[in-house]
CSV table of C-alpha atoms and ligand atoms in Angstrom, one decimal:
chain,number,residue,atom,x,y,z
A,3,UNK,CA,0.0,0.0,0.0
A,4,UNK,CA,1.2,3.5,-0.8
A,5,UNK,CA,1.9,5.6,2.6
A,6,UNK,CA,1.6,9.2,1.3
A,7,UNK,CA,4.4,10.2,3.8
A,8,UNK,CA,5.2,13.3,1.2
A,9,UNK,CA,1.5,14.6,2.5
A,10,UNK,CA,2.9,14.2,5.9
A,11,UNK,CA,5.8,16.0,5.6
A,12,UNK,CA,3.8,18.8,3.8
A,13,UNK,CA,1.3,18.7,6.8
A,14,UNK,CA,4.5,19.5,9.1
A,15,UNK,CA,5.9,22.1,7.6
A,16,UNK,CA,2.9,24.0,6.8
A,17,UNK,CA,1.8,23.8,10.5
A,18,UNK,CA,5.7,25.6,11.4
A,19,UNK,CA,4.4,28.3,9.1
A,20,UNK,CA,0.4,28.8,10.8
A,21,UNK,CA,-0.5,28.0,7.5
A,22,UNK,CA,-2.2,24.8,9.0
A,23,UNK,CA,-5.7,25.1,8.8
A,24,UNK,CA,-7.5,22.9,12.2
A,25,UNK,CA,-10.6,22.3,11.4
A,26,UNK,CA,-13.3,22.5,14.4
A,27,UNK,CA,-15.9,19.9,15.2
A,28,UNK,CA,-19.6,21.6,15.7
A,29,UNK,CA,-21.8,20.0,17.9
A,30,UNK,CA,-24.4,22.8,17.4
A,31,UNK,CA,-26.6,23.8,14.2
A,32,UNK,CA,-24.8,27.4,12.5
A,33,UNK,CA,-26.0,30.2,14.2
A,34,UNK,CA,-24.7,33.4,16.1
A,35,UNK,CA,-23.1,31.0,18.8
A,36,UNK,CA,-21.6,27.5,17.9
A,37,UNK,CA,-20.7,24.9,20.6
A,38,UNK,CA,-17.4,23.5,19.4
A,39,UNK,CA,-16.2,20.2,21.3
A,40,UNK,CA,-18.3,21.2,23.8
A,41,UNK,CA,-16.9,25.2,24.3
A,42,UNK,CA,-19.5,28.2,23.4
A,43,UNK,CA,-18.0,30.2,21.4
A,44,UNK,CA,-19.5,33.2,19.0
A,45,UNK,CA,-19.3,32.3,15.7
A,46,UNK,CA,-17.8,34.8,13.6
A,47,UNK,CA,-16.8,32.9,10.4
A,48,UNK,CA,-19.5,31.4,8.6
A,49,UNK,CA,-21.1,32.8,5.3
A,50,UNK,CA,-24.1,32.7,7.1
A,51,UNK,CA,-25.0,35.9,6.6
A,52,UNK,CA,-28.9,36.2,7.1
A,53,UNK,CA,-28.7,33.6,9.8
A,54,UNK,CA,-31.0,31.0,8.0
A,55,UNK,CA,-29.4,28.0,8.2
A,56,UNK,CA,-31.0,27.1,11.4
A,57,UNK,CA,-34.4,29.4,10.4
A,58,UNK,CA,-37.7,27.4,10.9
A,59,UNK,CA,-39.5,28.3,7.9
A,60,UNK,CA,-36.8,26.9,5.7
A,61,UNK,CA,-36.5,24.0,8.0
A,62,UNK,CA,-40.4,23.4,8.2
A,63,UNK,CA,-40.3,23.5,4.1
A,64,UNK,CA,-37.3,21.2,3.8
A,65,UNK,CA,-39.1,18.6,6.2
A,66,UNK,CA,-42.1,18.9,4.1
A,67,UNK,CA,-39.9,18.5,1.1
A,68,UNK,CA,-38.6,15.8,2.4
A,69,UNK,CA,-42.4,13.8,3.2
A,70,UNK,CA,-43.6,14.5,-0.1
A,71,UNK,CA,-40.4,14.0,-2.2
A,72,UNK,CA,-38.2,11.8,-0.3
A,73,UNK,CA,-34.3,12.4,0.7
A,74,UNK,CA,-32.7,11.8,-2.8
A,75,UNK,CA,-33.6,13.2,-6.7
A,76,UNK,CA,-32.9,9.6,-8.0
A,77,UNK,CA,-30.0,10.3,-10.7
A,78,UNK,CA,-29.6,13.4,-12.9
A,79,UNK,CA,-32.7,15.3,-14.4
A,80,UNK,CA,-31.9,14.8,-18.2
A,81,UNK,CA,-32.7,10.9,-17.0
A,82,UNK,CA,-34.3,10.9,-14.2
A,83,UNK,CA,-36.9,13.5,-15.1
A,84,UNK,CA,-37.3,16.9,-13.2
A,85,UNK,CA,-39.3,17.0,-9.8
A,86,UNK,CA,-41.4,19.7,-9.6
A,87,UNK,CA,-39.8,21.7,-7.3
A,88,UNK,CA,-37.0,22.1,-9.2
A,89,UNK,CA,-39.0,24.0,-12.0
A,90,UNK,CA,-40.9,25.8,-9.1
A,91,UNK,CA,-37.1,27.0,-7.6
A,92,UNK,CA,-36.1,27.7,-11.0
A,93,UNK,CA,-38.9,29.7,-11.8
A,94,UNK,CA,-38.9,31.9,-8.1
A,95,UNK,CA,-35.1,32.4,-8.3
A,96,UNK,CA,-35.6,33.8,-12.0
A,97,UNK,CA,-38.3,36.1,-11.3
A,98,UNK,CA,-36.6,37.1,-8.1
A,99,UNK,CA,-33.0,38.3,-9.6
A,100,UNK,CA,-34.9,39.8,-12.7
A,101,UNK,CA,-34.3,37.8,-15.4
A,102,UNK,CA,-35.6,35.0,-18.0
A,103,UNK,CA,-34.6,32.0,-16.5
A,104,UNK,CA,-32.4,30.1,-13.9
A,105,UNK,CA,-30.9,26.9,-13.5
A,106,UNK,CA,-30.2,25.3,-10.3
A,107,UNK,CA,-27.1,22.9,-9.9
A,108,UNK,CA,-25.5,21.4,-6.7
A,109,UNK,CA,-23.4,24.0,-5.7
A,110,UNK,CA,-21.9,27.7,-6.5
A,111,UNK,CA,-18.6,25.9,-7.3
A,112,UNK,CA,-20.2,23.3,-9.8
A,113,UNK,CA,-22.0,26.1,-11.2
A,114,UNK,CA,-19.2,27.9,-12.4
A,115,UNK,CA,-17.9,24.2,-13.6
A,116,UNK,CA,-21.1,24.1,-15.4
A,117,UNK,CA,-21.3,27.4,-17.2
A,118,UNK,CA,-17.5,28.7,-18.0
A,119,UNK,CA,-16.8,25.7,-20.3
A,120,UNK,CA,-20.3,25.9,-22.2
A,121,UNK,CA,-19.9,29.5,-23.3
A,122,UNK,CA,-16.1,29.6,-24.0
A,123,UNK,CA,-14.1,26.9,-26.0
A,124,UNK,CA,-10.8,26.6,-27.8
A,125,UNK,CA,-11.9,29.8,-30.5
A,126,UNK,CA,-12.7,32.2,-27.5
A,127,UNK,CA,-10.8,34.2,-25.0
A,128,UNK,CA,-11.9,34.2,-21.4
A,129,UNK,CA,-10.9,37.4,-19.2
A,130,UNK,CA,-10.5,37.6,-15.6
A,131,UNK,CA,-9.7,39.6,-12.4
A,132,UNK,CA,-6.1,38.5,-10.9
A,133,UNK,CA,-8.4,37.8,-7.6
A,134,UNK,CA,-11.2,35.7,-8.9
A,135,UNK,CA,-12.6,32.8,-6.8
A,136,UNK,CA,-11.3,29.3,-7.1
A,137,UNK,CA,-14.4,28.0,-9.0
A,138,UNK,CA,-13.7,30.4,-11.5
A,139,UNK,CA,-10.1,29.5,-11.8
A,140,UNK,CA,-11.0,25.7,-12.0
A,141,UNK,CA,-14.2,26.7,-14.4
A,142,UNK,CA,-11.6,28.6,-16.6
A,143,UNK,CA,-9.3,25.4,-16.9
A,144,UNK,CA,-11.7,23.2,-18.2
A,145,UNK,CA,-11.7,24.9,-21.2
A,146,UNK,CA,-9.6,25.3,-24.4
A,147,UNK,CA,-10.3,29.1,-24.2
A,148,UNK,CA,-7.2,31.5,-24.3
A,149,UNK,CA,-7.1,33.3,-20.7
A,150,UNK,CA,-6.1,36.8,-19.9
A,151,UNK,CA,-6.2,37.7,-16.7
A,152,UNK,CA,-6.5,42.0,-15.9
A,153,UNK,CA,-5.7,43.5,-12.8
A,154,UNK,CA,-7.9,43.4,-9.8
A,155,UNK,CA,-10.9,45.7,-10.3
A,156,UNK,CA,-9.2,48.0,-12.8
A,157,UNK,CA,-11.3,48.2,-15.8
A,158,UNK,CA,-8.8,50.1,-17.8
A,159,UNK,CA,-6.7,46.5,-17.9
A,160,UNK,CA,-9.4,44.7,-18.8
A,161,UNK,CA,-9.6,46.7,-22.0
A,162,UNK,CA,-6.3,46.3,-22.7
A,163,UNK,CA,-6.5,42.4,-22.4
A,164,UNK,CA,-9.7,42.7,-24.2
A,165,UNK,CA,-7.6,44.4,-27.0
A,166,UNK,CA,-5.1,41.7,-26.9
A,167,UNK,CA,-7.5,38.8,-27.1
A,168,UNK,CA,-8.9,40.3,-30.2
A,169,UNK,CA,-5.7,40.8,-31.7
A,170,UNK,CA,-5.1,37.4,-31.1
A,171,UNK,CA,-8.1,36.4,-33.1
A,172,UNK,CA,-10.2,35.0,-30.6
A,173,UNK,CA,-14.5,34.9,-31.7
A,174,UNK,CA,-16.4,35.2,-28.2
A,175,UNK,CA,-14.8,37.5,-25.7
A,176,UNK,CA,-15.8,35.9,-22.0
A,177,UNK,CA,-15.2,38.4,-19.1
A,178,UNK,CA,-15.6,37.1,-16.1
A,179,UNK,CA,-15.5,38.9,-11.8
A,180,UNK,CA,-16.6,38.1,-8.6
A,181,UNK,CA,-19.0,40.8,-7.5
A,182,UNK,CA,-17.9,40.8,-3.9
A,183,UNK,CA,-14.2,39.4,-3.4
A,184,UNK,CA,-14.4,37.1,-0.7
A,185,UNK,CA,-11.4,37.6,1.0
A,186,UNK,CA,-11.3,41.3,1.4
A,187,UNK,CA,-15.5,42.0,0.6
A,188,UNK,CA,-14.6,44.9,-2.0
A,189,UNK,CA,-17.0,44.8,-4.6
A,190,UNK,CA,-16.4,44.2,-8.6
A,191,UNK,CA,-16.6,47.8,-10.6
A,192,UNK,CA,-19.5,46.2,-12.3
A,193,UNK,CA,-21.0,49.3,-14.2
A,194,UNK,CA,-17.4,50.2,-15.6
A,195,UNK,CA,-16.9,46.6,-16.9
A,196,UNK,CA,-20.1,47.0,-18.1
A,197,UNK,CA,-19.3,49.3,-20.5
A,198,UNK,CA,-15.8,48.5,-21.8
A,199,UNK,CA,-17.7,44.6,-21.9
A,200,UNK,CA,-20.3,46.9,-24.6
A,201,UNK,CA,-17.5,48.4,-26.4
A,202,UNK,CA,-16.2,45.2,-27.1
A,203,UNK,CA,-19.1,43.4,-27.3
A,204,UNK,CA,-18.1,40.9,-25.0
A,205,UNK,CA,-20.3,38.6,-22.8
A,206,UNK,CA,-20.1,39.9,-19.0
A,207,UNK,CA,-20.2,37.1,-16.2
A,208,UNK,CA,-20.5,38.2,-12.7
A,209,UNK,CA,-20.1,35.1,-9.9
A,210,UNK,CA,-22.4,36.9,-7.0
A,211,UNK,CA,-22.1,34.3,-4.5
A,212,UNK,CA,-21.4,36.9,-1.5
A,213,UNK,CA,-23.6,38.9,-2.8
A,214,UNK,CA,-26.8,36.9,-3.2
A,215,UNK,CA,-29.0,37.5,-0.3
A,216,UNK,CA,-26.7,40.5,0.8
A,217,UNK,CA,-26.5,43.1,-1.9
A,218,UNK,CA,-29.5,45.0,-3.6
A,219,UNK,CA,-33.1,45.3,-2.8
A,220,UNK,CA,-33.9,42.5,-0.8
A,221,UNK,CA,-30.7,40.9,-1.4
A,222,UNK,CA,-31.1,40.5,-5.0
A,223,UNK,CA,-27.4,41.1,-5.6
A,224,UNK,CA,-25.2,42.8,-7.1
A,225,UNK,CA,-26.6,43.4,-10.8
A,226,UNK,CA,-29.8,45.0,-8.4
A,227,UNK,CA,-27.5,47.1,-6.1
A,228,UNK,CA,-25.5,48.4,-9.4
A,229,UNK,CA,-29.2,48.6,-11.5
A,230,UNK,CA,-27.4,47.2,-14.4
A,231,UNK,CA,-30.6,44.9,-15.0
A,232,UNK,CA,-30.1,43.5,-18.6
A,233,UNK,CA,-26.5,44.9,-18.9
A,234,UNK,CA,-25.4,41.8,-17.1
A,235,UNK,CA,-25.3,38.2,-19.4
A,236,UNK,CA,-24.5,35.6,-16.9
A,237,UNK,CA,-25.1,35.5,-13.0
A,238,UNK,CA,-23.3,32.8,-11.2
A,239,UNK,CA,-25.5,32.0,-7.8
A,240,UNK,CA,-25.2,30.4,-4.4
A,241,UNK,CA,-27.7,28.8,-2.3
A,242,UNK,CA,-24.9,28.0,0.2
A,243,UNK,CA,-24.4,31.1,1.7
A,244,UNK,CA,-27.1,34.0,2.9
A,245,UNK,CA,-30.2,31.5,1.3
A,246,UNK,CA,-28.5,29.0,4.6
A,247,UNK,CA,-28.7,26.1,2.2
A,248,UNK,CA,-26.4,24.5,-0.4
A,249,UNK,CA,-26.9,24.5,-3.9
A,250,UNK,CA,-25.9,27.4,-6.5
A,251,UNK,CA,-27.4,28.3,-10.1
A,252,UNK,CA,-26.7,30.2,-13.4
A,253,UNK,CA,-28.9,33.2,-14.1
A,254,UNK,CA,-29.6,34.8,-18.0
A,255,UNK,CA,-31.5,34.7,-21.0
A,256,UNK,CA,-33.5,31.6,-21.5
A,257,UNK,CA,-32.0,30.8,-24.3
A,258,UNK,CA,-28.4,30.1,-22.5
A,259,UNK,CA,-30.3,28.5,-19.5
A,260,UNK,CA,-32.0,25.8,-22.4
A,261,UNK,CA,-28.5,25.5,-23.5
A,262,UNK,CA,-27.2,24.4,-20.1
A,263,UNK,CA,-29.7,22.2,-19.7
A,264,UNK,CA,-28.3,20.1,-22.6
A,265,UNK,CA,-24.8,20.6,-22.3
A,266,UNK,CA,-23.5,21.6,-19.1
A,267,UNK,CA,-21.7,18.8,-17.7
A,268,UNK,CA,-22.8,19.1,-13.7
A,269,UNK,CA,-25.9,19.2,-14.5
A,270,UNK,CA,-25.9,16.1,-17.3
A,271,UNK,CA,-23.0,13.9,-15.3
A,272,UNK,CA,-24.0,14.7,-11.0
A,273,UNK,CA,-27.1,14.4,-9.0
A,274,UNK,CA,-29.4,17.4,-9.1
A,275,UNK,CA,-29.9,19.1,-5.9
A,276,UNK,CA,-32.0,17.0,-2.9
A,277,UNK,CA,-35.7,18.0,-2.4
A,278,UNK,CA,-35.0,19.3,1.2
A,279,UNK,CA,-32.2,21.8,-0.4
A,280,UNK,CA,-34.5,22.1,-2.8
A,281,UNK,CA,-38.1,23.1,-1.1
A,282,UNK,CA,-35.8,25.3,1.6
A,283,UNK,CA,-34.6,27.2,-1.4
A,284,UNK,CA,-38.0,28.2,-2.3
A,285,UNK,CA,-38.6,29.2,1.3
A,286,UNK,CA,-35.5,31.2,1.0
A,287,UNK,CA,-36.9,33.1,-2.1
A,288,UNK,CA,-40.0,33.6,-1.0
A,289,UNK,CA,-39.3,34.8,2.5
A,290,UNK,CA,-36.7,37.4,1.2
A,291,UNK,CA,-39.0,38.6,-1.4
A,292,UNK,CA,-41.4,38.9,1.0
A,293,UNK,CA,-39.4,41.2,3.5
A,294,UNK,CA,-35.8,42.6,3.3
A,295,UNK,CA,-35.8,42.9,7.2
A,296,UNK,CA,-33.0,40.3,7.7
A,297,UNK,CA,-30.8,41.7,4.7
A,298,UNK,CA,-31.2,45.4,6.7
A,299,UNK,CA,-30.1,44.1,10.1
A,300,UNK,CA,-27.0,42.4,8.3
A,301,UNK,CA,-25.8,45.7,6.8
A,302,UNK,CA,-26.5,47.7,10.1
A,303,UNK,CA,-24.4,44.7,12.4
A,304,UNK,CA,-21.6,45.5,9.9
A,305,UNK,CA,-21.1,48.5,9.8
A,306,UNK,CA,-21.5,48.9,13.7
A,307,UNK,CA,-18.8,46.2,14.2
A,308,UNK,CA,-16.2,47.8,11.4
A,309,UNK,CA,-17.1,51.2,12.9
A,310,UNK,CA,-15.7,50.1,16.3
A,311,UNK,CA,-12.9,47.9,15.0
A,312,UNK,CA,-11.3,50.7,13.1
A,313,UNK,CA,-11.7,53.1,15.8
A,314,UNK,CA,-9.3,50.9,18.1
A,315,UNK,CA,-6.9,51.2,15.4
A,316,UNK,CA,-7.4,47.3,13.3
A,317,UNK,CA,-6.7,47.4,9.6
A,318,UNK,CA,-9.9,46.1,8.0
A,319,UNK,CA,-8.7,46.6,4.2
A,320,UNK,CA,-10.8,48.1,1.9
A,321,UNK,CA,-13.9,45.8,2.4
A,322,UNK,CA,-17.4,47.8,1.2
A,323,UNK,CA,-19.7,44.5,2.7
A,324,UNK,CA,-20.2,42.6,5.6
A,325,UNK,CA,-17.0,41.0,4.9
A,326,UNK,CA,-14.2,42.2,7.4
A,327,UNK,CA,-10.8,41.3,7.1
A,328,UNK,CA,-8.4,42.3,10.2
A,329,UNK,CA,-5.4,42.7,8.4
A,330,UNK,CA,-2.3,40.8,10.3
A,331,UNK,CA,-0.2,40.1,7.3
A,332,UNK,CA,1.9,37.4,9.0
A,333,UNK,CA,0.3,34.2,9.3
A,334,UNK,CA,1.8,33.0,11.7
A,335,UNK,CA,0.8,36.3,14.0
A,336,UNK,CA,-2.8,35.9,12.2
A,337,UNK,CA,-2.8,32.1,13.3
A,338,UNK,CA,-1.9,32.6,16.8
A,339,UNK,CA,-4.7,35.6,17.3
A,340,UNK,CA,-6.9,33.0,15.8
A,341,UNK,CA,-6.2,30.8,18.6
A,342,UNK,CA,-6.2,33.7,21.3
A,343,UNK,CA,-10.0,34.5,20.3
A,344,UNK,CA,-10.9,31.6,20.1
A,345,UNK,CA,-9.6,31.0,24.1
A,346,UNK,CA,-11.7,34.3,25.0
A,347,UNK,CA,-14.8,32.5,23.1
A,348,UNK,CA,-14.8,34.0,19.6
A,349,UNK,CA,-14.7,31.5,17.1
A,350,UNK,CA,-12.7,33.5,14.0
A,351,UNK,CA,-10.5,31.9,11.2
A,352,UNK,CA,-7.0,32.8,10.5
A,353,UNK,CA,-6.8,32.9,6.7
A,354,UNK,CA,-3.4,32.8,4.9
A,355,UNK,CA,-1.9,31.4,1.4
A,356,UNK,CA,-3.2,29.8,-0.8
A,357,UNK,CA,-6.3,31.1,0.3
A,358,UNK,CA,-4.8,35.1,0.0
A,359,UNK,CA,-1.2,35.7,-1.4
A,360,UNK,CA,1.5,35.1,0.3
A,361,UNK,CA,2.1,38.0,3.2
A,362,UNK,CA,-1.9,38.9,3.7
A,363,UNK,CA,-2.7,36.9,6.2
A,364,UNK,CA,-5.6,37.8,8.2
A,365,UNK,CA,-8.8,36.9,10.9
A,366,UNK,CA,-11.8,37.3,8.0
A,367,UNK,CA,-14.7,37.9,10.0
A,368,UNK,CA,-17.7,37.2,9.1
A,369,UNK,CA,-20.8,39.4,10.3
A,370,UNK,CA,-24.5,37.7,10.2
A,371,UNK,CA,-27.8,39.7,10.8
A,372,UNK,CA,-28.0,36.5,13.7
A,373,UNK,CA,-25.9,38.6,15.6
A,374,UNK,CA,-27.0,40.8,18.4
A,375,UNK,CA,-25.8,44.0,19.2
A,376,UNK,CA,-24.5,42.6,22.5
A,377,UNK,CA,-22.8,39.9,20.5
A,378,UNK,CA,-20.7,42.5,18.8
A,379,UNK,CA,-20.3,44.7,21.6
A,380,UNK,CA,-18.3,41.1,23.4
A,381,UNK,CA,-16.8,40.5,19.8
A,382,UNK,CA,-15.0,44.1,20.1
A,383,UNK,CA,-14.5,43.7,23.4
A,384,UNK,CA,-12.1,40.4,22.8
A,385,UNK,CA,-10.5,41.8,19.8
A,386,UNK,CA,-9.1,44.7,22.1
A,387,UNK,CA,-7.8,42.7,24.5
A,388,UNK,CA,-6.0,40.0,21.4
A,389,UNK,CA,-5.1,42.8,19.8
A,390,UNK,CA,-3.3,44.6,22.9
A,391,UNK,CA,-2.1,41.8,24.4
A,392,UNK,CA,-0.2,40.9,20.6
A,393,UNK,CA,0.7,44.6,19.7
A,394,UNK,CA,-1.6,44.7,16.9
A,395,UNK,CA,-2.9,48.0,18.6
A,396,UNK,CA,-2.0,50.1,21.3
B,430,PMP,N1,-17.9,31.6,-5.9
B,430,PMP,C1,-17.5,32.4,-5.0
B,430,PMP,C2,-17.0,33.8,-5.3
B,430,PMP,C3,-17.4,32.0,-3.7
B,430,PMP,O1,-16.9,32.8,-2.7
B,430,PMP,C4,-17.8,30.7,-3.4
B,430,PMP,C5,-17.7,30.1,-2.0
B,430,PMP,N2,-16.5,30.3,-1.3
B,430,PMP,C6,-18.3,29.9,-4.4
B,430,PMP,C7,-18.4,30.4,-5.7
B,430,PMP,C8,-18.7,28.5,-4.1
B,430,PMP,O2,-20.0,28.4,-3.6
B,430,PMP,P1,-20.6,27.1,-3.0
B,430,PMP,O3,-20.1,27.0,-1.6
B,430,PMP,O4,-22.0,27.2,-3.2
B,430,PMP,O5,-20.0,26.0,-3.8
């Protein structure tokens, strides 16, 4: 038998660099406090932004999905046939972002998987910002498309590699951004890609996964917060983070959503989406639609929690969402405030390379509208005394 000692070595030496990641055991649904091995801590690192992973609505719907439809879809829906309440997610999710039609698929990553190779082959060019998700990066590879990549948010780049690809022959021009970057929440300069994508006549593709549920009216995203409605071809989608579910989906014109429905390979090759992920992301749409209450008392935790960071003197980067990075740079610094929080019962990740380049590492926390005011008020509280007790601030 093979030993994989090399993976053991590599194990080592990134955990003499706090660039091991330790993953906690939960013994408590997500929420605003976790218990972790059996410690409460305040959770301040999941992408649960709306706090409805444990909601009872969406839990009511996915046990009721559940009696009528059973756990599993059966196989794929090119073969085993569609349930209905993938049409009826479909059709909510399509009407509730604003455009023709949706399809749903198992996750935001396989989405990307599902869409990127479809539009682009070995004639086109695909574009991207330096700082694009993983998804997108893996998404990009399975094709035979020439990449470009442009600086991070700087639109002027982008028409320069836009140039360049069409110089270099290529038919379709793909551009592809994250609306919100992840790792340091700034947001995409959609309109300004907007119009160098017009210029060029190139196909815009935004992946929106932090800003589903978070950005625009009711959390319709980033296209709504932007109102670049019908300036915008494709809309990557996840179910996985503020809907408190897992799943993802492609947004556009029917006629690409059709397309996908023949050709995409996550869609034609892996199990559709279970009926209770399914029927709780139709409680999801509906109970945003219905009230942007949740979506409000997200944005007003943030900024009261960045507010009061920056004011003791933390670096929180240029983030313009709930997203807020503490800038520590060192990892190893970064891993061992990690741990210090996590002592004084705040549960918040270090997050260094791969994950952000080399020399950015940082605690990326992550605010929820689950959070009280007096959560916040003990978050701040800890992240004082950490950040004292490490010199981090004075
Ligand atoms: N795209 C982006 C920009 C993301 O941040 C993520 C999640 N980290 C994904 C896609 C993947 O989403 P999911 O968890 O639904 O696979």
């Amino acid at each position: 038998m093979y030993n994989f000692d090399e993976f053991k070595v590599d194990i080592e030496n990134s955990k003499e660099k706090g660039l091991y990641v330790n993953i906690r055991n939960l013994f408590s649904a997500q929420g605003a406090w976790l218990n972790v091995d059996g410690k409460k801590v305040l959770n301040m690192c999941s992408n649960n932004y709306l706090g409805l992973a444990d909601d009872n609505e969406l839990k009511k719907a996915a046990i009721q999905g559940i009696e009528k439809w059973g756990v599993g879809p059966g196989a794929v829906r090119t073969i085993a046939g569609t349930m209905e309440i993938h049409n009826i997610l479909e059709n909510k999710l399509a009407e509730f972002k604003g455009v023709e039609a949706t399809i749903v698929l198992q996750s935001g990553f396989t989405a990307n998987q599902a869409v990127i190779p479809v539009v682009a082959g070995k004639e086109d060019a695909i574009l991207s910002d330096k700082l694009n998700h993983a998804s997108i990066i893996d998404g990009v590879r399975l094709t035979k498309a020439k990449r470009y990549v442009w600086e991070h948010r700087d639109p002027n780049d982008l028409r320069k590699k836009l140039e360049e690809a069409k110089n270099d022959g290529a038919k379709k021009l793909l551009v592809i951004t994250d609306g919100v970057f992840s790792m340091d929440g700034d947001l995409a300069p959609l309109p300004d890609l907007a119009e160098v994508c017009e210029e060029f006549n190139a196909i815009l593709m935004v992946d929106d996964a932090h800003g589903e549920g978070v950005l625009g009216s009711h959390g319709r995203g980033i296209v709504d917060h932007f109102n670049l409605h019908g300036k915008v071809d494709i809309e990557v989608g996840t179910l996985s983070k503020a809907f408190g579910i897992v799943g993802g989906f492609v947004a556009g014109k029917k006629n690409l959503i059709d397309y996908l429905k023949q050709k995409a390979r996550p869609f034609l090759f892996s199990s559709s989406l279970s009926p209770a992920e399914t029927a709780a992301g139709i409680a999801a749409v509906e109970k945003l639609s219905r009230s942007d209450e949740l979506v409000k008392k997200l944005w007003s935790n943030a900024e009261y929690f960045k507010k009061k960071l920056i004011k003791l003197g933390f670096d929180c980067g240029h983030s313009e969402t709930p997203i807020t990075p503490v800038m520590l740079y060192d990892a190893k610094l970064s891993s061992e405030f990690s741990k210090k929080l996590y002592d004084e019962g705040i549960f918040a990740s270090s997050i260094g390379f791969p994950t952000v380049p080399r020399g950015e590492a940082r605690i990326r926390v992550m605010i929820s509208a689950a959070h009280t005011k007096e959560d916040l008020d003990f978050a701040v509280e800890k992240f004082e005394s950490v950040g004292k007790d490490l010199n981090v601030i004075k």
